[in-house]
């Protein structure tokens, strides 16, 4: 993925300080452990990478919100967002992920992030009931003020390709279409958002952004809740690649894309262009 890097904790601190100094209000962290394990124990280990990174950040950098991605795909060797069920002999099923077991683990992961000091957790696995389970566990441990940004309407998209390369989280077999949404379906996105709000989400997210502008618009019209749009790795890389070929004016295109996402109704935009945009805003 062009211009994006995996960072060690010391480099992360430098990077987040820079972001803060540019006026960026929040960072979203993804952890890429050196050892993968199909039961994803490392994802909620007290001395895990995310836990270490978050507590270091909270100690060393002030005035920026720390949000953690809560999912298993960076932790499992098979690269799926949940625990894979043992299918009995001869059984074929598209529901090969054990949803409820995964949700229990995601709640542990979220709690371990909160204990490390995360301001907000962002469950991205599209497991049914994940937001409610996380809210319950956080509240039970007196983390009432730890917020949840739910990846509510997440489509099964080819635009996540560069991210999966960068995060080493591509599924080793099959795809994510049993838990992420079918791009041909729009009403399902509204149902997913509604469920996450009922389960206690503080912010709902739609993803990818550019291929879901209709969804962003409809969610904004229908629900009174902060709405985030994720301008994902493929959207970013398409622009980068065309700019490198000299085919488009990168700065012009970035502004156009971000304005249109905002025009559709997003209150928050998650983008790999954040530093570039913030620097330009500061010069104005
Ligand atoms: C996985 C996850 C994905 C992204 C963030 N967390 C997508 C996926 O691999 O299915 C995508 C981010 C991007 O493409 O920028 N839970
Ligand atoms: Zn995942």
Coordinates of C-alpha atoms and ligand atoms in Angstrom, one line a residue:
X1 CA 0.0 0.0 0.0
X2 CA 1.7 3.2 -1.1
X3 CA 2.9 5.6 1.6
X4 CA 1.6 3.5 4.5
X5 CA 3.8 1.6 6.9
X6 CA 3.7 -0.8 9.8
X7 CA 5.1 1.0 12.8
X8 CA 6.8 -0.1 16.0
X9 CA 5.6 1.5 19.2
X10 CA 8.3 4.1 19.3
X11 CA 7.6 5.1 15.7
X12 CA 3.9 5.1 16.4
X13 CA 4.4 7.7 19.2
X14 CA 6.3 10.0 16.8
X15 CA 3.6 9.5 14.1
X16 CA 0.7 10.3 16.5
X17 CA 2.5 13.4 17.9
X18 CA 2.8 14.6 14.3
X19 CA -0.9 13.9 13.6
X20 CA -1.9 15.7 16.9
X21 CA 0.3 18.7 16.0
X22 CA -1.4 18.9 12.6
X23 CA -4.8 19.1 14.3
X24 CA -6.0 15.6 13.6
X25 CA -8.5 14.8 16.4
X26 CA -8.2 11.0 16.5
X27 CA -6.2 8.0 15.4
X28 CA -7.5 4.5 14.6
X29 CA -5.0 1.7 15.5
X30 CA -4.6 -1.7 14.0
X31 CA -2.3 -4.3 15.6
X32 CA -0.3 -6.7 13.6
X33 CA 1.2 -9.3 15.9
X34 CA 4.4 -11.2 15.1
X35 CA 2.8 -14.5 16.0
X36 CA -0.7 -15.5 14.8
X37 CA -2.9 -18.0 16.5
X38 CA -6.3 -19.3 15.3
X39 CA -7.9 -18.8 18.7
X40 CA -6.6 -15.2 18.7
X41 CA -5.4 -15.2 22.3
X42 CA -2.8 -12.6 21.5
X43 CA -5.6 -10.1 20.7
X44 CA -6.6 -9.8 24.3
X45 CA -3.3 -10.5 26.0
X46 CA -2.4 -8.0 28.7
X47 CA 1.0 -7.5 27.2
X48 CA -0.2 -7.8 23.6
X49 CA 1.0 -5.3 21.0
X50 CA -2.2 -3.2 20.9
X51 CA -2.3 -3.1 24.7
X52 CA 1.4 -1.9 24.9
X53 CA 0.9 0.6 22.1
X54 CA -2.2 2.1 23.6
X55 CA -0.8 2.5 27.1
X56 CA 2.4 4.0 25.7
X57 CA 0.4 6.4 23.6
X58 CA -1.8 7.5 26.5
X59 CA 1.3 8.1 28.6
X60 CA 3.3 10.0 26.0
X61 CA 0.9 11.8 23.7
X62 CA -2.0 14.0 25.0
X63 CA -4.9 15.7 23.2
X64 CA -5.7 13.1 20.7
X65 CA -8.4 10.4 20.8
X66 CA -7.1 6.8 20.7
X67 CA -9.4 4.4 18.9
X68 CA -8.6 0.7 18.6
X69 CA -9.8 -1.7 15.9
X70 CA -11.3 -4.7 17.4
X71 CA -11.2 -7.7 15.1
X72 CA -9.5 -11.1 14.8
X73 CA -8.3 -11.1 11.2
X74 CA -4.9 -9.8 12.0
X75 CA -4.5 -12.5 14.6
X76 CA -5.7 -15.7 13.0
X77 CA -3.5 -17.6 10.6
X78 CA -6.5 -18.2 8.3
X79 CA -7.1 -14.4 8.2
X80 CA -10.9 -14.5 8.8
X81 CA -12.5 -12.0 11.2
X82 CA -13.8 -14.8 13.5
X83 CA -13.1 -18.2 14.9
X84 CA -13.7 -21.0 12.4
X85 CA -16.1 -23.6 13.4
X86 CA -15.2 -27.3 13.1
X87 CA -17.5 -28.6 10.4
X88 CA -18.5 -32.2 10.9
X89 CA -17.7 -34.7 8.2
X90 CA -19.6 -34.2 5.0
X91 CA -21.2 -30.9 6.3
X92 CA -20.8 -28.0 4.0
X93 CA -21.8 -24.6 5.3
X94 CA -21.3 -21.0 4.3
X95 CA -21.7 -20.2 8.0
X96 CA -18.2 -21.4 8.8
X97 CA -17.6 -18.7 11.4
X98 CA -18.7 -19.4 15.0
X99 CA -20.4 -16.1 15.5
X100 CA -21.2 -16.3 19.2
X101 CA -17.8 -17.7 20.2
X102 CA -16.2 -14.9 18.2
X103 CA -18.4 -12.3 19.9
X104 CA -17.3 -13.5 23.4
X105 CA -13.7 -13.1 22.3
X106 CA -14.3 -9.7 20.7
X107 CA -15.7 -8.5 24.1
X108 CA -12.5 -9.7 25.8
X109 CA -10.4 -7.9 23.2
X110 CA -12.4 -4.6 23.6
X111 CA -12.1 -4.8 27.4
X112 CA -8.3 -5.4 27.2
X113 CA -8.1 -2.3 25.0
X114 CA -10.1 -0.2 27.4
X115 CA -8.0 -1.4 30.3
X116 CA -4.9 -0.3 28.4
X117 CA -6.5 3.2 28.1
X118 CA -8.3 3.3 24.7
X119 CA -10.8 6.1 24.5
X120 CA -12.9 4.3 22.0
X121 CA -13.1 0.8 20.5
X122 CA -14.1 0.0 16.9
X123 CA -15.4 -3.5 16.3
X124 CA -15.0 -4.3 12.6
X125 CA -15.8 -8.0 12.2
X126 CA -19.5 -7.6 11.3
X127 CA -20.4 -10.4 13.8
X128 CA -24.0 -10.3 14.9
X129 CA -24.4 -8.9 18.4
X130 CA -20.8 -7.7 18.8
X131 CA -21.7 -4.2 19.8
X132 CA -24.2 -5.2 22.5
X133 CA -21.7 -7.8 23.9
X134 CA -18.9 -5.3 24.0
X135 CA -21.1 -2.6 25.6
X136 CA -22.2 -5.0 28.3
X137 CA -18.7 -6.2 29.2
X138 CA -17.3 -2.6 29.2
X139 CA -20.1 -1.3 31.4
X140 CA -19.7 -4.3 33.7
X141 CA -16.0 -3.4 34.2
X142 CA -16.9 0.3 34.8
X143 CA -15.7 1.5 31.4
X144 CA -19.0 3.3 30.8
X145 CA -17.1 6.2 29.3
X146 CA -15.3 4.1 26.7
X147 CA -17.1 4.7 23.5
X148 CA -17.9 2.3 20.6
X149 CA -17.6 3.2 17.0
X150 CA -19.3 0.4 15.2
X151 CA -18.3 -0.7 11.7
X152 CA -22.1 -1.1 11.1
X153 CA -22.5 -1.2 7.4
X154 CA -19.4 -2.8 6.0
X155 CA -19.7 -4.2 2.5
X156 CA -17.7 -7.2 1.2
X157 CA -15.5 -5.0 -1.1
X158 CA -12.5 -5.5 -3.4
X159 CA -11.4 -2.1 -2.1
X160 CA -9.9 -3.5 1.0
X161 CA -7.1 -5.2 -1.0
X162 CA -4.2 -2.9 -0.2
X163 CA -5.1 -2.8 3.5
X164 CA -5.0 -6.6 3.7
X165 CA -1.6 -6.7 2.1
X166 CA -0.4 -4.0 4.5
X167 CA -1.9 -5.6 7.5
X168 CA -1.2 -9.2 6.5
X169 CA -4.8 -10.1 7.1
X170 CA -6.1 -11.5 3.8
X171 CA -8.3 -14.6 4.2
X172 CA -6.1 -17.6 3.3
X173 CA -9.2 -19.3 1.7
X174 CA -12.7 -18.2 0.9
X175 CA -13.9 -14.7 1.3
X176 CA -15.7 -12.5 3.9
X177 CA -19.1 -12.6 2.1
X178 CA -20.7 -14.6 4.9
X179 CA -20.2 -11.8 7.4
X180 CA -19.7 -8.7 5.3
X181 CA -22.6 -7.3 3.3
X182 CA -23.5 -7.9 -0.3
X183 CA -22.9 -4.7 -2.3
X184 CA -26.2 -5.3 -4.2
X185 CA -28.2 -4.8 -1.0
X186 CA -29.0 -1.4 0.4
X187 CA -31.8 -1.9 2.9
X188 CA -29.7 -4.4 4.9
X189 CA -27.2 -1.6 5.6
X190 CA -30.0 0.4 7.3
X191 CA -31.0 -2.7 9.4
X192 CA -27.4 -3.2 10.4
X193 CA -27.1 0.4 11.5
X194 CA -30.4 0.3 13.4
X195 CA -29.3 -2.9 15.3
X196 CA -25.9 -1.3 16.3
X197 CA -27.7 1.8 17.6
X198 CA -30.0 -0.4 19.7
X199 CA -27.0 -2.3 21.0
X200 CA -25.3 0.9 22.2
X201 CA -23.1 2.2 19.4
X202 CA -22.0 5.8 19.9
X203 CA -20.9 6.3 16.3
X204 CA -21.9 4.2 13.3
X205 CA -19.7 3.7 10.3
X206 CA -20.3 3.0 6.6
X207 CA -17.6 1.5 4.5
X208 CA -16.2 1.8 1.9
X209 CA -17.2 5.5 1.4
X210 CA -17.2 6.2 -2.3
X211 CA -19.2 3.2 -3.3
X212 CA -21.6 3.7 -0.4
X213 CA -22.5 7.4 -0.8
X214 CA -26.2 6.5 -1.2
X215 CA -26.0 4.5 2.1
X216 CA -24.2 7.4 3.9
X217 CA -27.0 9.7 2.7
X218 CA -29.8 7.4 3.8
X219 CA -28.2 6.7 7.2
X220 CA -27.8 10.4 7.8
X221 CA -31.4 11.1 6.9
X222 CA -32.8 8.3 9.0
X223 CA -30.8 8.2 12.2
X224 CA -29.8 10.9 14.6
X225 CA -26.3 9.6 15.5
X226 CA -22.7 10.6 14.6
X227 CA -21.9 9.0 11.3
X228 CA -18.4 8.0 10.2
X229 CA -17.4 7.1 6.6
X230 CA -14.2 5.1 6.0
X231 CA -12.4 6.1 2.9
X232 CA -10.7 2.8 2.6
X233 CA -7.3 1.6 1.3
X234 CA -8.4 0.8 -2.2
X235 CA -10.0 4.2 -2.7
X236 CA -6.8 5.8 -1.5
X237 CA -4.5 3.6 -3.6
X238 CA -6.5 4.2 -6.8
X239 CA -5.9 7.9 -6.5
X240 CA -2.2 7.4 -5.5
X241 CA -1.6 5.1 -8.4
X242 CA -3.2 7.4 -11.0
X243 CA -1.3 10.4 -9.5
X244 CA 2.0 8.5 -9.8
X245 CA 1.2 7.9 -13.4
X246 CA 0.6 11.6 -13.9
X247 CA -3.0 11.0 -14.9
X248 CA -4.8 13.1 -12.2
X249 CA -4.0 16.0 -10.0
X250 CA -3.8 14.3 -6.6
X251 CA -4.6 17.3 -4.4
X252 CA -7.6 18.3 -6.4
X253 CA -9.0 14.7 -6.4
X254 CA -8.5 14.3 -2.6
X255 CA -10.5 17.4 -1.9
X256 CA -13.2 16.4 -4.3
X257 CA -13.5 13.0 -2.8
X258 CA -13.6 14.2 0.8
X259 CA -16.0 17.0 0.1
X260 CA -18.4 14.5 -1.6
X261 CA -18.2 12.1 1.3
X262 CA -19.1 15.1 3.6
X263 CA -21.8 16.2 1.2
X264 CA -23.4 12.8 1.4
X265 CA -23.7 13.2 5.1
X266 CA -20.6 11.9 6.9
X267 CA -19.8 13.7 10.2
X268 CA -16.5 11.9 10.5
X269 CA -14.1 10.7 7.7
X270 CA -11.5 8.1 8.3
X271 CA -8.8 8.6 5.6
X272 CA -5.2 7.7 4.8
X273 CA -5.0 11.2 3.4
X274 CA -5.5 12.8 6.9
X275 CA -2.0 14.2 7.3
X276 CA -1.9 15.7 3.8
X277 CA -5.3 17.3 4.2
X278 CA -4.6 18.6 7.7
X279 CA -1.3 20.1 6.5
X280 CA -3.1 21.9 3.6
X281 CA -5.8 23.1 6.0
X282 CA -3.2 24.6 8.3
X283 CA -1.6 26.5 5.4
X284 CA -5.0 28.1 4.4
Ligands
LIG1 C1 -11.1 -6.1 8.8 C2 -10.8 -4.7 8.3 C3 -10.9 -4.3 7.0 C4 -10.5 -3.0 7.0 C5 -10.2 -2.6 8.3 N1 -10.5 -3.7 9.1 C6 -11.4 -4.9 5.8 C7 -11.3 -6.4 5.5 O1 -10.1 -6.9 5.5 O2 -12.3 -7.0 5.3 C8 -10.3 -2.3 5.7 C9 -9.6 -1.0 5.8 C10 -9.2 -0.5 4.5 O3 -9.3 -1.1 3.4 O4 -8.6 0.6 4.5 N2 -11.8 -6.3 9.9
LIG2 ZN1 -11.5 -8.4 10.5

